[in-house]
Coordinates of C-alpha atoms in Angstrom, one line a residue:
Chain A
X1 CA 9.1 -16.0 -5.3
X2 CA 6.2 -16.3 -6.9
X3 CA 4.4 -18.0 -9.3
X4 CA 2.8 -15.4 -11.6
X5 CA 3.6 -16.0 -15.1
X6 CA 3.4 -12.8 -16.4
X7 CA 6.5 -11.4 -14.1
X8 CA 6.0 -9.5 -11.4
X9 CA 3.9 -7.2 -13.5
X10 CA 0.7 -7.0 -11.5
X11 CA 0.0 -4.8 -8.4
X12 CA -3.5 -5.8 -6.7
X13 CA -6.9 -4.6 -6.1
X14 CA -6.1 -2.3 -3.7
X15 CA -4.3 -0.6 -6.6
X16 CA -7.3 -0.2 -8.4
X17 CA -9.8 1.6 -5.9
X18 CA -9.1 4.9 -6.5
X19 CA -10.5 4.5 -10.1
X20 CA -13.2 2.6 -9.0
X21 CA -14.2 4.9 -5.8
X22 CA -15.0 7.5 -9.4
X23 CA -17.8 4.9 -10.5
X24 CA -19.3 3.4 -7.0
X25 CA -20.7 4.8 -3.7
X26 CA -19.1 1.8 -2.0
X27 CA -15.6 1.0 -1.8
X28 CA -15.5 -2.3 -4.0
X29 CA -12.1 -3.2 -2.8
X30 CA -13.3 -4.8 0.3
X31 CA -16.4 -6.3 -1.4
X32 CA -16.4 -10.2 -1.8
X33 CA -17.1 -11.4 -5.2
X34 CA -16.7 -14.5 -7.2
X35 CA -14.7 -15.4 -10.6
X36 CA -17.1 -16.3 -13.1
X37 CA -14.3 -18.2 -15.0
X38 CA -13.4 -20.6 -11.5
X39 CA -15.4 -19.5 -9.0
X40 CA -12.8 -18.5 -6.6
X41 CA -14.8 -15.9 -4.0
X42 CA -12.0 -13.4 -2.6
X43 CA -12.3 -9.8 -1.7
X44 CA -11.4 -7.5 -4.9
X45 CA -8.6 -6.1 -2.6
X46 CA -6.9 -9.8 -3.0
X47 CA -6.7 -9.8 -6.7
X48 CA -4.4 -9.2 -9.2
X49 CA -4.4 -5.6 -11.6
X50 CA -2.7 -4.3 -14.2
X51 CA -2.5 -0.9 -14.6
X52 CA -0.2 0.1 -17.4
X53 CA -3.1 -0.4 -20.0
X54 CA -5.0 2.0 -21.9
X55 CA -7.3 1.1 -19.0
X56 CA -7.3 -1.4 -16.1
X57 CA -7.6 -4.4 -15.8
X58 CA -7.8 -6.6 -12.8
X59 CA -7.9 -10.3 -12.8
X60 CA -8.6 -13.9 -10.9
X61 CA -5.7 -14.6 -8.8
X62 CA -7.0 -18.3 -8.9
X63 CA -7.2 -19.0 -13.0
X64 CA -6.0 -15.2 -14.2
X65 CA -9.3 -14.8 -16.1
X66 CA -10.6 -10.7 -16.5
X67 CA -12.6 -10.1 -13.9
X68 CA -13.1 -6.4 -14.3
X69 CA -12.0 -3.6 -17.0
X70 CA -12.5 -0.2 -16.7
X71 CA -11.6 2.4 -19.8
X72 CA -12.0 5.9 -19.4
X73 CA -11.7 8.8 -22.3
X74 CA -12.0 12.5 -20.9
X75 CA -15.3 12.3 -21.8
X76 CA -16.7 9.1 -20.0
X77 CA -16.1 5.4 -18.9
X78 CA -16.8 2.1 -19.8
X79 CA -17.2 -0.6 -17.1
X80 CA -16.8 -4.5 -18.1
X81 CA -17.9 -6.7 -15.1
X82 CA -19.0 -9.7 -17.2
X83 CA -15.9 -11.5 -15.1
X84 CA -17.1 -11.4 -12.2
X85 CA -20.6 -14.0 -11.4
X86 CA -21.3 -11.8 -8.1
X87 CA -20.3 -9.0 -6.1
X88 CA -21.3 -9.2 -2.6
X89 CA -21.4 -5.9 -0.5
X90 CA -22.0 -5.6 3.5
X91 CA -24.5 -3.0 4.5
X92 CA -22.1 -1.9 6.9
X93 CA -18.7 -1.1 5.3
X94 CA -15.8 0.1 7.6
X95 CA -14.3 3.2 6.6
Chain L
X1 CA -15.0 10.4 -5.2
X2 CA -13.7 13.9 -6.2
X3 CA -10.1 15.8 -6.5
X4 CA -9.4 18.1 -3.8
X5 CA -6.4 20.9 -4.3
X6 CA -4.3 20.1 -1.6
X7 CA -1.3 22.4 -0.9
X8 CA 2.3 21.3 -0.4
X9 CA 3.1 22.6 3.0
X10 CA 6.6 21.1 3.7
X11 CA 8.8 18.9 2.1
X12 CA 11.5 16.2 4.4
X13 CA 13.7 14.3 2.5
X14 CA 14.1 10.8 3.9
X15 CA 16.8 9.1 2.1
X16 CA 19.2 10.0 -1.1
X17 CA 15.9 8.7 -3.0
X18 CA 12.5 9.2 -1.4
X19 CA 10.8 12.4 -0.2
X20 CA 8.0 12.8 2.4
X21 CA 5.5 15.6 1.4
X22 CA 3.5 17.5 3.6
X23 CA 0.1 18.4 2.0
X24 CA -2.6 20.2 3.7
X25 CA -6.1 19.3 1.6
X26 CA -9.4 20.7 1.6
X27 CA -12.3 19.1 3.0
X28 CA -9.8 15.9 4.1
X29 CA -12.4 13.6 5.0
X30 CA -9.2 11.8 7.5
X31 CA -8.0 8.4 6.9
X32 CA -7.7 5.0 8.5
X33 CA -3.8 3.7 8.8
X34 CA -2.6 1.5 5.3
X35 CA -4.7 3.5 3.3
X36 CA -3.4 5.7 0.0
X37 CA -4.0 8.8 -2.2
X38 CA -4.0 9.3 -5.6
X39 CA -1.7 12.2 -7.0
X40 CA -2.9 13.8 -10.5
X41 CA -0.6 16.1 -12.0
X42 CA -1.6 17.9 -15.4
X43 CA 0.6 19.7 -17.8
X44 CA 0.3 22.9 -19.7
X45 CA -1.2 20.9 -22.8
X46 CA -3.8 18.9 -20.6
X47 CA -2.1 15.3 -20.3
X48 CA -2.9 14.2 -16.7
X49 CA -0.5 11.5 -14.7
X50 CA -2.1 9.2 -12.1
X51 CA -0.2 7.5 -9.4
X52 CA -0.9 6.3 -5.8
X53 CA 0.8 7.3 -2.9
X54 CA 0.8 5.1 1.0
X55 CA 0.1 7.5 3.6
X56 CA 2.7 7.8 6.0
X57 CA 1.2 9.4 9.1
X58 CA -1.2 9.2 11.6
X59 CA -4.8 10.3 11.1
X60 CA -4.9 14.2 10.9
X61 CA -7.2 16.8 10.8
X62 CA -6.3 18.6 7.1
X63 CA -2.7 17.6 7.1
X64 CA -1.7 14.5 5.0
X65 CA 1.9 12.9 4.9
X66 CA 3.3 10.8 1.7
X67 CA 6.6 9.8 1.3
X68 CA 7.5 9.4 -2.6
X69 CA 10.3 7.1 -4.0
X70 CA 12.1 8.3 -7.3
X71 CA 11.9 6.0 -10.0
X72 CA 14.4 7.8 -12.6
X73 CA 12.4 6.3 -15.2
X74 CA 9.1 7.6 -13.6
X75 CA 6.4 9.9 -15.4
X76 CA 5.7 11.8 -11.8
X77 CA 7.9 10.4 -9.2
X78 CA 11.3 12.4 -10.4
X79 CA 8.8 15.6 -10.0
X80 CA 7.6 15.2 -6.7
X81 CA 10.4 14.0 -5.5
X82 CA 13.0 16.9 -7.1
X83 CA 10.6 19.7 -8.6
X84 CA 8.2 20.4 -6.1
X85 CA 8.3 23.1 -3.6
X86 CA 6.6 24.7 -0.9
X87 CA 3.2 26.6 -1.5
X88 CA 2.7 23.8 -4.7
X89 CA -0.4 22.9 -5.6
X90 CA -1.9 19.5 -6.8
X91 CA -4.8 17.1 -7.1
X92 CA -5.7 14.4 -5.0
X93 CA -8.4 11.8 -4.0
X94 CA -8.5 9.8 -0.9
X95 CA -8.7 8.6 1.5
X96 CA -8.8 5.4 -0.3
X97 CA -8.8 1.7 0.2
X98 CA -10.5 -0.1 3.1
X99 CA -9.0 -3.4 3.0
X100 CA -5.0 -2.9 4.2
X101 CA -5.9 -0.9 6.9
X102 CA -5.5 -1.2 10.9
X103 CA -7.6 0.2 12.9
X104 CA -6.5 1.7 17.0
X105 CA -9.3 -0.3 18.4
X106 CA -8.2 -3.6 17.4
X107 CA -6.3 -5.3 20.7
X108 CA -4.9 -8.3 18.6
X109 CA -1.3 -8.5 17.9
X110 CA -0.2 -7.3 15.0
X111 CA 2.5 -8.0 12.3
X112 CA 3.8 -5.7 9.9
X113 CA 6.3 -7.0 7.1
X114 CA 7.3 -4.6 4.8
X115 CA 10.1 -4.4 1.7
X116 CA 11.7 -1.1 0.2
X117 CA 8.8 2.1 0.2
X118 CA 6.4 -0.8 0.9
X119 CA 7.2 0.0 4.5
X120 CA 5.2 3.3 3.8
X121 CA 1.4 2.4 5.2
X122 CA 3.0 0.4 7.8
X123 CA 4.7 3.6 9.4
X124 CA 1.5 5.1 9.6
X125 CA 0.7 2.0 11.2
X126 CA 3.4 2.3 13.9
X127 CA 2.4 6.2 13.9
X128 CA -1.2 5.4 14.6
X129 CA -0.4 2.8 17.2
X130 CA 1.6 5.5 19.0
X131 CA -0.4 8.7 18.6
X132 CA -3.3 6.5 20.0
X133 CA -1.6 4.8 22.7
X134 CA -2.3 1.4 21.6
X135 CA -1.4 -1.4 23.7
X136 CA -1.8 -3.9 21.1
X137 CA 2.0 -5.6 20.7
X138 CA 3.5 -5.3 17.6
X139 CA 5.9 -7.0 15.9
X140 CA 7.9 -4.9 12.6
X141 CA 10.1 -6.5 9.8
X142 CA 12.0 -4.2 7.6
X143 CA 13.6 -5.7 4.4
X144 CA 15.3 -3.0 3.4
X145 CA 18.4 -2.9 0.8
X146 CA 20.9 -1.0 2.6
X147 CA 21.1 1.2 5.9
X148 CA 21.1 4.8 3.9
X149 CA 18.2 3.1 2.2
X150 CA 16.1 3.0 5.5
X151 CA 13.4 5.2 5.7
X152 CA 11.8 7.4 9.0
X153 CA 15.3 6.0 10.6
X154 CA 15.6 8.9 13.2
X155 CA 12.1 7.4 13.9
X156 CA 12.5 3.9 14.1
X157 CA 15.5 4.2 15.9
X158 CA 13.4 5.2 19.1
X159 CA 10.3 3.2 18.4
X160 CA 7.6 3.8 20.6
X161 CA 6.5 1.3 23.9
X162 CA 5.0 -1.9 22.1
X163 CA 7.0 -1.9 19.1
X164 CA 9.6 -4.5 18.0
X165 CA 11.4 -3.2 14.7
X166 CA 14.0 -6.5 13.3
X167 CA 15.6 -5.5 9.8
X168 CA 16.5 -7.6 7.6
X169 CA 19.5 -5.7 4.9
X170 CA 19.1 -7.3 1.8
X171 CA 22.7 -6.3 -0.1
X172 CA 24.7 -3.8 2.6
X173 CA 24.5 -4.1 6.3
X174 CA 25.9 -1.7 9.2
X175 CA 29.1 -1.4 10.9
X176 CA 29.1 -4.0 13.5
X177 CA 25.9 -5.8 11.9
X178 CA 26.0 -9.5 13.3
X179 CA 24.5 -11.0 10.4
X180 CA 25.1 -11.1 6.7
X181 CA 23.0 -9.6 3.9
X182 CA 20.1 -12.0 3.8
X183 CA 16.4 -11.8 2.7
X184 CA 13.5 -12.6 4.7
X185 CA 13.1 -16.2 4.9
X186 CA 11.1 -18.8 7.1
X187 CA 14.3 -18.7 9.8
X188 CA 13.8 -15.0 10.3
X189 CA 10.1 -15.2 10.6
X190 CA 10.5 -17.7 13.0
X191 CA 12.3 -15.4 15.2
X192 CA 11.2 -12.0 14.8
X193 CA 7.3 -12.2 14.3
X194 CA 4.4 -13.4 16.1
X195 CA 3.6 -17.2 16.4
X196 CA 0.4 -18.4 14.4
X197 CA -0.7 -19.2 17.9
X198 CA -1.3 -15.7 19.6
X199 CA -3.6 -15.1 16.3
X200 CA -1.6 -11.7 15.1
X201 CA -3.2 -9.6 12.3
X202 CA -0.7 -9.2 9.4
X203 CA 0.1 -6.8 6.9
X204 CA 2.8 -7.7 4.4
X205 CA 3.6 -4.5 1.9
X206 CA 6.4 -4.4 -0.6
X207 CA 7.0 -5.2 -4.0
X208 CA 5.0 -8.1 -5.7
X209 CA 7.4 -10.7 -5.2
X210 CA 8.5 -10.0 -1.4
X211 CA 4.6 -9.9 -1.1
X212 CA 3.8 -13.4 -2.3
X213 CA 6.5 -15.0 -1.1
X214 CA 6.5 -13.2 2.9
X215 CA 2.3 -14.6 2.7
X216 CA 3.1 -17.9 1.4
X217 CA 5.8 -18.3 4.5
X218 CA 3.1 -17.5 6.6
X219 CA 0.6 -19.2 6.0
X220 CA 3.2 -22.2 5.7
X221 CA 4.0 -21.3 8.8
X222 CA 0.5 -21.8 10.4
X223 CA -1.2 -18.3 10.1
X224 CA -4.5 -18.3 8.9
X225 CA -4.4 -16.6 5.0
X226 CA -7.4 -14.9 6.2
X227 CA -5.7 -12.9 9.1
X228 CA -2.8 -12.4 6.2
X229 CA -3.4 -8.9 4.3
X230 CA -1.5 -8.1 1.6
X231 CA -0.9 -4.6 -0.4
X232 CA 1.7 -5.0 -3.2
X233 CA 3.3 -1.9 -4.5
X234 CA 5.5 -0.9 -7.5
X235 CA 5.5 1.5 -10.3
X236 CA 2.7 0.6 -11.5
X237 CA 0.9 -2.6 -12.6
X238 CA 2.1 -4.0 -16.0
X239 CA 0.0 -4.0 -19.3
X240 CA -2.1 -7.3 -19.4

């Protein structure tokens, strides 16, 4: 059924917009970007997230590495992007 | 991206175990069919509870549809789908998501496969397709468990002109059913979607594992991955 090795843990990025809709202007889901531990390029909608975290954390579906973490505290938020080499954004984003 | 109060107007329960609620938000900006909401509930000492919620109906002016499945084990989903009444009030943000989403102008066939309440953004799909008048064909898989585990039945039952609904019961089947309890395999997809040739657009929804393994069939079975989109849905999404 699959070959996630973590079980069947992990929703994807689509999962993870709504926290990340808080911190951009853009939706980032259906932004392109590239793995900066493979260099697969996929939309951030295509990737794998985990949610259950004291934050969230969404990962390569290619070689699993972090590509993104995001931690808030009711006071602010901390954004790691350091997985991810490049985001790339149309100018003209549906929706 | 901020919270609106939206206000539970009606409450429809679907099956034994999921709940459609009616909320009526202010300022909704509308949505695009496939896309979700985020429900926040706080309680009396402060402690908020995320979760997000497939849309279920047709773009609306104000009015919202979600339809909730009970997890008995579930932080929210035992209170939305038990506890809440009418004239409630809660927190939400949306529309969100702009990749599993189908838009009324697109003319290409299109393929829904969805397992469990991961049929929920495909319904507003079908809803969409209907309340615009779409004459794009489209082709609907249903892996669902049992047939009191079907949801918008009354619904589906009639489906509107252009609609092909197959389901495939995955443990009970109907009176009469001609088939045993199967999953959805590559001999089902053979018959009941879209060849790769006529170039559908397809969206797969369900649990993680129906999710992988419905794309992988498809793409095995010619479709181009990039015409394949995928929303995986579940409780939430594990702890890694």
């Amino acid at each position: 059924m699959t070959d996630d090795p973590h079980g069947e843990t992990h929703l994807d990025g689509n999962a993870a917009a709504g926290t990340l809709a808080e911190l951009f202007t853009f939706d980032v889901t259906v932004a392109v970007g590239r793995c900066a531990g493979c260099g697969r390029v996929s939309t951030v909608a295509d990737t794998r997230s985990y949610l259950d975290g004291p934050g969230m954390v969404v990962r390569c579906t290619g070689c699993d590495s972090v590509l993104l973490r995001v931690v808030s505290s009711p006071e602010r938020t901390w954004l790691d992007l350091r997985g991810l080499a490049y985001l790339e954004v149309d100018h003209v984003t549906e929706g | 991206m901020s919270w609106r109060v939206a206000r539970v107007s009606g409450l429809r329960d679907e099956t034994p175990s999921a709940r459609t609620l009616v909320l009526d938000v202010e300022d909704w900006p509308g949505h695009v069919a496939g896309q979700h909401v985020d429900i926040r509930l706080t309680a009396a000492d402060g402690y908020t509870a995320t979760r997000s919620y497939s849309i279920a109906s047709a773009p609306d002016v104000e009015r919202v549809e979600v339809t909730v499945e009970r997890l008995d084990d579930g932080e929210v989903s035992p209170y939305l789908t038990r506890d809440v009444i009418v004239g409630d009030q809660l927190e939400v943000r949306g529309p969100i998501g702009g990749w599993f989403v189908w838009r009324p102008e697109e003319e290409a066939p299109v393929q829904l496969v969805g397992g469990g309440s991961g049929f929920v953004p495909l319904m507003s799909m079908v809803r969409t397709h209907a309340a615009r008048s779409s004459s794009a064909p489209v082709r609907l898989v249903y892996s669902v468990r049992a047939p009191d585990a079907v949801l918008y039945a009354g619904e589906l039952a009639r489906p509107p002109g252009h609609v092909q609904v197959t389901y495939a019961y995955t443990r009970a089947v109907p009176e009469g059913w001609p088939d045993r309890p199967r999953r959805v395999d590559a001999e089902l997809l053979a018959a009941a979607t879209w060849p790769a040739d006529r170039r559908p657009r397809s969206y797969v929804c369900g649990p993680t594992g129906f999710v992988e393994a419905v794309a992988d069939l498809l793409v095995a079975a010619g479709h181009d991955p990039r015409t394949v989109r995928t929303e995986r849905f579940g409780p939430t999404g594990g702890t890694r």
